[in-house]
PDB file of C-alpha atoms in Angstrom:
ATOM      1  CA  GLU A   1      30.811-121.938  85.569  1.00 65.00           C
ATOM      2  CA  ALA A   2      29.759-124.855  87.754  1.00 81.00           C
ATOM      3  CA  GLY A   3      26.183-125.151  88.673  1.00 93.00           C
ATOM      4  CA  VAL A   4      24.442-125.869  91.941  1.00 96.00           C
ATOM      5  CA  THR A   5      25.580-129.260  93.292  1.00 97.00           C
ATOM      6  CA  GLN A   6      23.797-131.476  95.960  1.00 98.00           C
ATOM      7  CA  PHE A   7      24.918-134.289  97.964  1.00 97.00           C
ATOM      8  CA  PRO A   8      23.989-137.188  98.204  1.00 97.00           C
ATOM      9  CA  SER A   9      21.958-137.839  95.065  1.00 97.00           C
ATOM     10  CA  HIS A  10      19.945-140.447  96.942  1.00 97.00           C
ATOM     11  CA  SER A  11      19.507-141.371 100.538  1.00 97.00           C
ATOM     12  CA  VAL A  12      17.565-144.201 102.000  1.00 98.00           C
ATOM     13  CA  ILE A  13      17.073-144.251 105.876  1.00 97.00           C
ATOM     14  CA  GLU A  14      14.869-145.791 108.295  1.00 97.00           C
ATOM     15  CA  LYS A  15      12.233-143.812 110.206  1.00 97.00           C
ATOM     16  CA  GLY A  16      13.719-142.221 113.281  1.00 97.00           C
ATOM     17  CA  GLN A  17      17.014-141.856 111.855  1.00 97.00           C
ATOM     18  CA  THR A  18      18.833-138.645 110.898  1.00 97.00           C
ATOM     19  CA  VAL A  19      19.921-137.491 107.505  1.00 98.00           C
ATOM     20  CA  THR A  20      21.930-134.360 106.460  1.00 98.00           C
ATOM     21  CA  LEU A  21      21.655-133.122 102.909  1.00 98.00           C
ATOM     22  CA  ARG A  22      24.216-130.769 101.497  1.00 98.00           C
ATOM     23  CA  CYS A  23      23.940-127.883  98.807  1.00 98.00           C
ATOM     24  CA  ASP A  24      26.837-126.024  97.279  1.00 97.00           C
ATOM     25  CA  PRO A  25      25.522-122.876  95.463  1.00 96.00           C
ATOM     26  CA  ILE A  26      26.825-121.211  92.390  1.00 94.00           C
ATOM     27  CA  SER A  27      29.876-119.306  93.472  1.00 92.00           C
ATOM     28  CA  GLY A  28      29.048-115.682  94.246  1.00 90.00           C
ATOM     29  CA  HIS A  29      25.328-116.266  94.729  1.00 91.00           C
ATOM     30  CA  ASP A  30      24.257-114.827  97.960  1.00 90.00           C
ATOM     31  CA  ASN A  31      20.623-116.272  97.913  1.00 91.00           C
ATOM     32  CA  LEU A  32      20.147-119.910  98.531  1.00 94.00           C
ATOM     33  CA  TYR A  33      16.809-121.729  98.878  1.00 95.00           C
ATOM     34  CA  TRP A  34      15.557-125.108  99.622  1.00 97.00           C
ATOM     35  CA  TYR A  35      12.628-126.804  98.038  1.00 97.00           C
ATOM     36  CA  ARG A  36      10.945-130.071  98.331  1.00 97.00           C
ATOM     37  CA  ARG A  37       8.795-132.103  95.862  1.00 95.00           C
ATOM     38  CA  VAL A  38       6.636-134.911  97.577  1.00 92.00           C
ATOM     39  CA  MET A  39       5.026-137.817  95.642  1.00 83.00           C
ATOM     40  CA  GLY A  40       5.296-136.086  92.183  1.00 77.00           C
ATOM     41  CA  LYS A  41       3.396-133.096  93.321  1.00 85.00           C
ATOM     42  CA  GLU A  42       4.209-129.397  93.110  1.00 88.00           C
ATOM     43  CA  ILE A  43       7.499-128.137  94.188  1.00 94.00           C
ATOM     44  CA  LYS A  44       7.178-126.369  97.680  1.00 95.00           C
ATOM     45  CA  PHE A  45       9.313-123.840  99.148  1.00 95.00           C
ATOM     46  CA  LEU A  46      11.083-124.542 102.433  1.00 96.00           C
ATOM     47  CA  LEU A  47      13.443-121.742 103.244  1.00 94.00           C
ATOM     48  CA  HIS A  48      15.556-118.969 101.878  1.00 93.00           C
ATOM     49  CA  PHE A  49      19.041-117.825 102.993  1.00 93.00           C
ATOM     50  CA  VAL A  50      20.630-114.501 102.199  1.00 90.00           C
ATOM     51  CA  LYS A  51      24.309-115.160 102.892  1.00 91.00           C
ATOM     52  CA  GLU A  52      24.531-116.800 106.196  1.00 93.00           C
ATOM     53  CA  SER A  53      21.123-115.397 107.502  1.00 92.00           C
ATOM     54  CA  LYS A  54      17.659-116.892 107.120  1.00 92.00           C
ATOM     55  CA  GLN A  55      15.531-114.583 105.157  1.00 89.00           C
ATOM     56  CA  ASP A  56      12.235-116.623 105.077  1.00 90.00           C
ATOM     57  CA  GLU A  57      11.788-120.034 106.799  1.00 92.00           C
ATOM     58  CA  SER A  58       7.997-120.002 106.403  1.00 91.00           C
ATOM     59  CA  GLY A  59       7.975-123.163 104.573  1.00 93.00           C
ATOM     60  CA  MET A  60       9.762-125.438 106.996  1.00 95.00           C
ATOM     61  CA  PRO A  61       7.367-128.257 107.995  1.00 91.00           C
ATOM     62  CA  ASN A  62       8.225-128.561 111.687  1.00 91.00           C
ATOM     63  CA  ASN A  63      11.171-128.371 114.043  1.00 93.00           C
ATOM     64  CA  ARG A  64      12.551-131.829 112.911  1.00 96.00           C
ATOM     65  CA  PHE A  65      13.960-129.804 110.016  1.00 97.00           C
ATOM     66  CA  LEU A  66      17.147-127.577 110.562  1.00 97.00           C
ATOM     67  CA  ALA A  67      18.863-125.777 107.868  1.00 97.00           C
ATOM     68  CA  GLU A  68      22.275-123.923 108.144  1.00 97.00           C
ATOM     69  CA  ARG A  69      24.410-122.025 105.869  1.00 96.00           C
ATOM     70  CA  THR A  70      27.964-121.599 107.300  1.00 85.00           C
ATOM     71  CA  GLY A  71      29.917-118.565 106.359  1.00 86.00           C
ATOM     72  CA  GLY A  72      27.474-117.877 103.627  1.00 82.00           C
ATOM     73  CA  THR A  73      28.679-120.588 101.319  1.00 91.00           C
ATOM     74  CA  TYR A  74      27.247-124.158 101.399  1.00 96.00           C
ATOM     75  CA  SER A  75      24.112-125.063 103.241  1.00 98.00           C
ATOM     76  CA  THR A  76      23.064-128.229 105.001  1.00 98.00           C
ATOM     77  CA  LEU A  77      19.496-129.375 105.706  1.00 98.00           C
ATOM     78  CA  LYS A  78      19.172-131.844 108.596  1.00 98.00           C
ATOM     79  CA  VAL A  79      16.150-133.907 109.121  1.00 97.00           C
ATOM     80  CA  GLN A  80      15.873-135.424 112.695  1.00 96.00           C
ATOM     81  CA  PRO A  81      14.255-137.689 113.340  1.00 96.00           C
ATOM     82  CA  ALA A  82      13.065-138.720 109.846  1.00 96.00           C
ATOM     83  CA  GLU A  83       9.422-139.585 109.242  1.00 96.00           C
ATOM     84  CA  LEU A  84       7.669-141.483 106.444  1.00 96.00           C
ATOM     85  CA  GLU A  85       6.242-138.325 105.056  1.00 95.00           C
ATOM     86  CA  ASP A  86       9.524-136.730 104.634  1.00 96.00           C
ATOM     87  CA  SER A  87      10.313-138.744 101.626  1.00 97.00           C
ATOM     88  CA  GLY A  88      10.635-136.835  98.474  1.00 96.00           C
ATOM     89  CA  VAL A  89      13.114-134.929  96.439  1.00 97.00           C
ATOM     90  CA  TYR A  90      14.924-131.951  97.986  1.00 98.00           C
ATOM     91  CA  PHE A  91      15.971-129.300  95.731  1.00 98.00           C
ATOM     92  CA  CYS A  92      18.426-126.555  96.528  1.00 97.00           C
ATOM     93  CA  ALA A  93      18.666-123.293  94.221  1.00 96.00           C
ATOM     94  CA  SER A  94      20.754-120.280  94.258  1.00 94.00           C
ATOM     95  CA  SER A  95      20.352-116.834  92.723  1.00 90.00           C
ATOM     96  CA  GLN A  96      22.164-113.539  92.340  1.00 84.00           C
ATOM     97  CA  ALA A  97      19.440-111.506  91.217  1.00 71.00           C
ATOM     98  CA  ILE A  98      16.023-111.521  92.771  1.00 67.00           C
ATOM     99  CA  TYR A  99      14.072-113.471  90.298  1.00 70.00           C
ATOM    100  CA  GLU A 100      15.788-116.373  88.242  1.00 84.00           C
ATOM    101  CA  GLN A 101      16.765-119.185  90.553  1.00 90.00           C
ATOM    102  CA  TYR A 102      19.123-121.998  89.474  1.00 93.00           C
ATOM    103  CA  PHE A 103      18.420-125.348  90.736  1.00 96.00           C
ATOM    104  CA  GLY A 104      20.577-128.333  91.667  1.00 97.00           C
ATOM    105  CA  PRO A 105      19.803-131.791  90.549  1.00 96.00           C
ATOM    106  CA  GLY A 106      18.167-132.656  93.861  1.00 97.00           C
ATOM    107  CA  THR A 107      18.537-135.258  96.483  1.00 98.00           C
ATOM    108  CA  ARG A 108      15.933-138.070  96.550  1.00 97.00           C
ATOM    109  CA  LEU A 109      15.254-139.020 100.307  1.00 97.00           C
ATOM    110  CA  THR A 110      13.331-142.235 100.956  1.00 97.00           C
ATOM    111  CA  VAL A 111      12.361-142.867 104.521  1.00 97.00           C
ATOM    112  CA  THR A 112      11.300-146.530 105.106  1.00 97.00           C
TER     113      THR A 112
ATOM    114  CA  ASP B   9      -4.387-123.882  98.859  1.00 71.00           C
ATOM    115  CA  GLN B  10      -3.124-124.145  95.507  1.00 82.00           C
ATOM    116  CA  GLN B  11      -2.148-120.665  94.359  1.00 93.00           C
ATOM    117  CA  VAL B  12      -0.602-121.732  90.897  1.00 96.00           C
ATOM    118  CA  LYS B  13      -2.311-124.380  88.903  1.00 96.00           C
ATOM    119  CA  GLN B  14      -1.512-126.178  85.893  1.00 96.00           C
ATOM    120  CA  ASN B  15      -4.574-128.052  85.034  1.00 92.00           C
ATOM    121  CA  SER B  16      -3.235-130.290  82.379  1.00 95.00           C
ATOM    122  CA  PRO B  17      -1.038-133.126  83.786  1.00 95.00           C
ATOM    123  CA  SER B  18       0.071-134.080  80.261  1.00 97.00           C
ATOM    124  CA  LEU B  19       0.156-132.827  76.851  1.00 97.00           C
ATOM    125  CA  SER B  20       1.097-134.655  73.554  1.00 98.00           C
ATOM    126  CA  VAL B  21       2.027-132.672  70.503  1.00 98.00           C
ATOM    127  CA  GLN B  22       3.418-133.521  66.982  1.00 98.00           C
ATOM    128  CA  GLU B  23       7.035-132.541  66.218  1.00 98.00           C
ATOM    129  CA  GLY B  24       7.035-129.242  64.485  1.00 97.00           C
ATOM    130  CA  ARG B  25       3.643-128.103  65.725  1.00 98.00           C
ATOM    131  CA  ILE B  26       3.106-125.656  68.309  1.00 98.00           C
ATOM    132  CA  SER B  27       3.025-126.758  72.158  1.00 98.00           C
ATOM    133  CA  ILE B  28       0.838-124.521  74.314  1.00 98.00           C
ATOM    134  CA  LEU B  29       1.173-125.036  78.092  1.00 98.00           C
ATOM    135  CA  ASN B  30      -1.217-123.087  80.482  1.00 98.00           C
ATOM    136  CA  CYS B  31      -1.156-121.890  83.920  1.00 98.00           C
ATOM    137  CA  ASP B  32      -3.520-120.081  86.186  1.00 98.00           C
ATOM    138  CA  TYR B  33      -2.944-118.378  89.574  1.00 97.00           C
ATOM    139  CA  THR B  34      -4.953-117.070  92.227  1.00 96.00           C
ATOM    140  CA  ASN B  35      -2.889-114.717  94.192  1.00 91.00           C
ATOM    141  CA  SER B  36      -3.174-111.033  92.837  1.00 91.00           C
ATOM    142  CA  MET B  37       0.027-110.176  94.462  1.00 88.00           C
ATOM    143  CA  PHE B  38       2.206-112.222  92.061  1.00 91.00           C
ATOM    144  CA  ASP B  39       4.148-109.893  89.992  1.00 90.00           C
ATOM    145  CA  TYR B  40       6.794-112.195  88.376  1.00 91.00           C
ATOM    146  CA  PHE B  41       6.236-115.397  86.564  1.00 94.00           C
ATOM    147  CA  LEU B  42       8.658-118.137  85.454  1.00 94.00           C
ATOM    148  CA  TRP B  43       8.635-121.410  83.462  1.00 97.00           C
ATOM    149  CA  TYR B  44      11.138-124.103  84.357  1.00 97.00           C
ATOM    150  CA  LYS B  45      11.783-127.331  82.281  1.00 97.00           C
ATOM    151  CA  LYS B  46      12.591-130.519  84.086  1.00 95.00           C
ATOM    152  CA  TYR B  47      14.062-133.807  82.812  1.00 95.00           C
ATOM    153  CA  PRO B  48      13.880-136.936  84.980  1.00 91.00           C
ATOM    154  CA  ALA B  49      16.420-137.179  87.737  1.00 88.00           C
ATOM    155  CA  GLU B  50      17.520-133.426  87.070  1.00 93.00           C
ATOM    156  CA  GLY B  51      16.644-130.276  88.562  1.00 95.00           C
ATOM    157  CA  PRO B  52      14.392-127.744  87.100  1.00 96.00           C
ATOM    158  CA  THR B  53      16.069-125.511  84.521  1.00 96.00           C
ATOM    159  CA  PHE B  54      14.969-121.988  84.072  1.00 94.00           C
ATOM    160  CA  LEU B  55      13.451-121.410  80.591  1.00 96.00           C
ATOM    161  CA  ILE B  56      11.719-117.992  80.489  1.00 96.00           C
ATOM    162  CA  SER B  57      10.137-115.320  82.692  1.00 94.00           C
ATOM    163  CA  ILE B  58       7.716-112.459  82.541  1.00 95.00           C
ATOM    164  CA  SER B  59       7.161-109.378  84.714  1.00 92.00           C
ATOM    165  CA  SER B  60       3.461-108.193  85.462  1.00 92.00           C
ATOM    166  CA  ILE B  61       4.150-104.987  83.628  1.00 93.00           C
ATOM    167  CA  LYS B  62       4.426-107.064  80.431  1.00 95.00           C
ATOM    168  CA  ASP B  63       2.114-109.172  78.536  1.00 96.00           C
ATOM    169  CA  LYS B  64       4.407-111.019  76.299  1.00 98.00           C
ATOM    170  CA  ASN B  65       8.044-112.047  76.397  1.00 97.00           C
ATOM    171  CA  GLU B  66       9.857-113.914  73.795  1.00 98.00           C
ATOM    172  CA  ASP B  67      13.083-115.938  73.591  1.00 97.00           C
ATOM    173  CA  GLY B  68      13.756-117.835  70.499  1.00 97.00           C
ATOM    174  CA  ARG B  69      11.172-120.708  70.067  1.00 98.00           C
ATOM    175  CA  PHE B  70       9.651-119.864  73.623  1.00 98.00           C
ATOM    176  CA  THR B  71       7.048-117.214  74.114  1.00 98.00           C
ATOM    177  CA  VAL B  72       5.178-116.599  77.375  1.00 98.00           C
ATOM    178  CA  PHE B  73       1.988-114.640  77.412  1.00 98.00           C
ATOM    179  CA  LEU B  74       0.505-113.120  80.526  1.00 98.00           C
ATOM    180  CA  ASN B  75      -3.219-112.162  80.886  1.00 97.00           C
ATOM    181  CA  LYS B  76      -3.515-110.357  84.210  1.00 96.00           C
ATOM    182  CA  SER B  77      -7.128-109.803  84.236  1.00 96.00           C
ATOM    183  CA  ALA B  78      -7.685-113.561  83.923  1.00 97.00           C
ATOM    184  CA  LYS B  79      -4.861-114.473  86.041  1.00 97.00           C
ATOM    185  CA  HIS B  80      -3.537-116.690  83.411  1.00 98.00           C
ATOM    186  CA  LEU B  81      -0.242-117.242  81.714  1.00 97.00           C
ATOM    187  CA  SER B  82       0.766-119.576  78.781  1.00 98.00           C
ATOM    188  CA  LEU B  83       3.938-120.852  77.370  1.00 98.00           C
ATOM    189  CA  HIS B  84       4.159-121.296  73.530  1.00 98.00           C
ATOM    190  CA  ILE B  85       6.960-123.507  71.996  1.00 98.00           C
ATOM    191  CA  VAL B  86       7.165-123.314  68.131  1.00 97.00           C
ATOM    192  CA  PRO B  87       8.213-125.513  66.471  1.00 98.00           C
ATOM    193  CA  SER B  88       8.153-128.250  69.017  1.00 98.00           C
ATOM    194  CA  GLN B  89      11.198-130.478  68.900  1.00 97.00           C
ATOM    195  CA  PRO B  90      11.812-133.998  70.553  1.00 96.00           C
ATOM    196  CA  GLY B  91      14.164-132.496  73.019  1.00 96.00           C
ATOM    197  CA  ASP B  92      11.354-130.403  74.396  1.00 97.00           C
ATOM    198  CA  SER B  93       9.811-133.417  75.848  1.00 98.00           C
ATOM    199  CA  ALA B  94      10.059-132.807  79.688  1.00 97.00           C
ATOM    200  CA  VAL B  95       7.844-131.632  82.676  1.00 96.00           C
ATOM    201  CA  TYR B  96       7.186-128.039  82.535  1.00 98.00           C
ATOM    202  CA  PHE B  97       6.593-126.024  85.602  1.00 97.00           C
ATOM    203  CA  CYS B  98       5.006-122.637  86.002  1.00 97.00           C
ATOM    204  CA  ALA B  99       6.140-120.597  89.177  1.00 95.00           C
ATOM    205  CA  ALA B 100       5.382-117.244  90.466  1.00 94.00           C
ATOM    206  CA  SER B 101       6.730-114.784  93.091  1.00 90.00           C
ATOM    207  CA  ALA B 102       5.059-111.882  94.997  1.00 83.00           C
ATOM    208  CA  PHE B 103       6.092-108.520  95.995  1.00 67.00           C
ATOM    209  CA  PHE B 104       3.934-108.291  99.234  1.00 59.00           C
ATOM    210  CA  PRO B 105       4.222-108.005 102.093  1.00 55.00           C
ATOM    211  CA  VAL B 106       7.952-107.866 101.428  1.00 54.00           C
ATOM    212  CA  ARG B 107       9.766-108.841  98.438  1.00 57.00           C
ATOM    213  CA  ALA B 108       8.977-112.486  98.878  1.00 54.00           C
ATOM    214  CA  GLN B 109      11.642-114.348  96.835  1.00 79.00           C
ATOM    215  CA  LYS B 110      10.296-117.707  97.343  1.00 89.00           C
ATOM    216  CA  LEU B 111       8.781-119.327  94.217  1.00 92.00           C
ATOM    217  CA  VAL B 112       5.325-120.911  94.259  1.00 94.00           C
ATOM    218  CA  PHE B 113       5.184-123.626  91.699  1.00 96.00           C
ATOM    219  CA  GLY B 114       2.356-125.327  89.903  1.00 96.00           C
ATOM    220  CA  GLN B 115       2.018-129.109  89.708  1.00 94.00           C
ATOM    221  CA  GLY B 116       3.739-129.450  86.287  1.00 95.00           C
ATOM    222  CA  THR B 117       2.669-130.467  82.918  1.00 97.00           C
ATOM    223  CA  ARG B 118       4.327-133.428  81.184  1.00 97.00           C
ATOM    224  CA  LEU B 119       4.903-132.486  77.498  1.00 98.00           C
ATOM    225  CA  THR B 120       5.632-135.347  74.774  1.00 98.00           C
ATOM    226  CA  ILE B 121       6.685-134.433  71.389  1.00 98.00           C
ATOM    227  CA  ASN B 122       5.912-137.176  69.010  1.00 96.00           C
ATOM    228  CA  PRO B 123       7.958-137.602  65.913  1.00 91.00           C
TER     229      PRO B 123
END
């Protein structure tokens, strides 16, 4: 069974530019989550999809972040315009059951 | 407000001995706790979990203990092996106000197993 995949693995952009991160969850997993780890600190929740619907987006930092999940399959997270403080590692996770979430390898975003 | 805390940024243990990683939490609504292991350039990997109705869960070399009155949990690895060297994250989820499926993570503890 393929795990959670994320693309790209690393992105370097300039402040003010736009970046779109993609996540493909484990097949059959209705729940999809985005998390972020900044500067080696704790991993912080951004939002949660159940199929194509946003269940909880309480962790989204501001309206520069837009997440979508087309048809309840893959998800994208767009940052527009990017700021320096957006740098970090963005993780996607998926789950079938309520509890155990399976994480992808992450996308390292560097904003210069 | 750090609701899940791992106060030891790093821990060094000799191969074959027991590794004990600790985690404290402040939110009494947390009812499910998980440990994840993370290697460099990889995502966190689920290791073991425990529900608040239990005080111990064991899986092979890994045991998690939960002390609800102290709001403390610990992960025991015995015997420790070189492949256990990684960053370990404690995470928790709450049932209130609705089943909040998001995980709240601690800062992580870097475990190094020395030969």
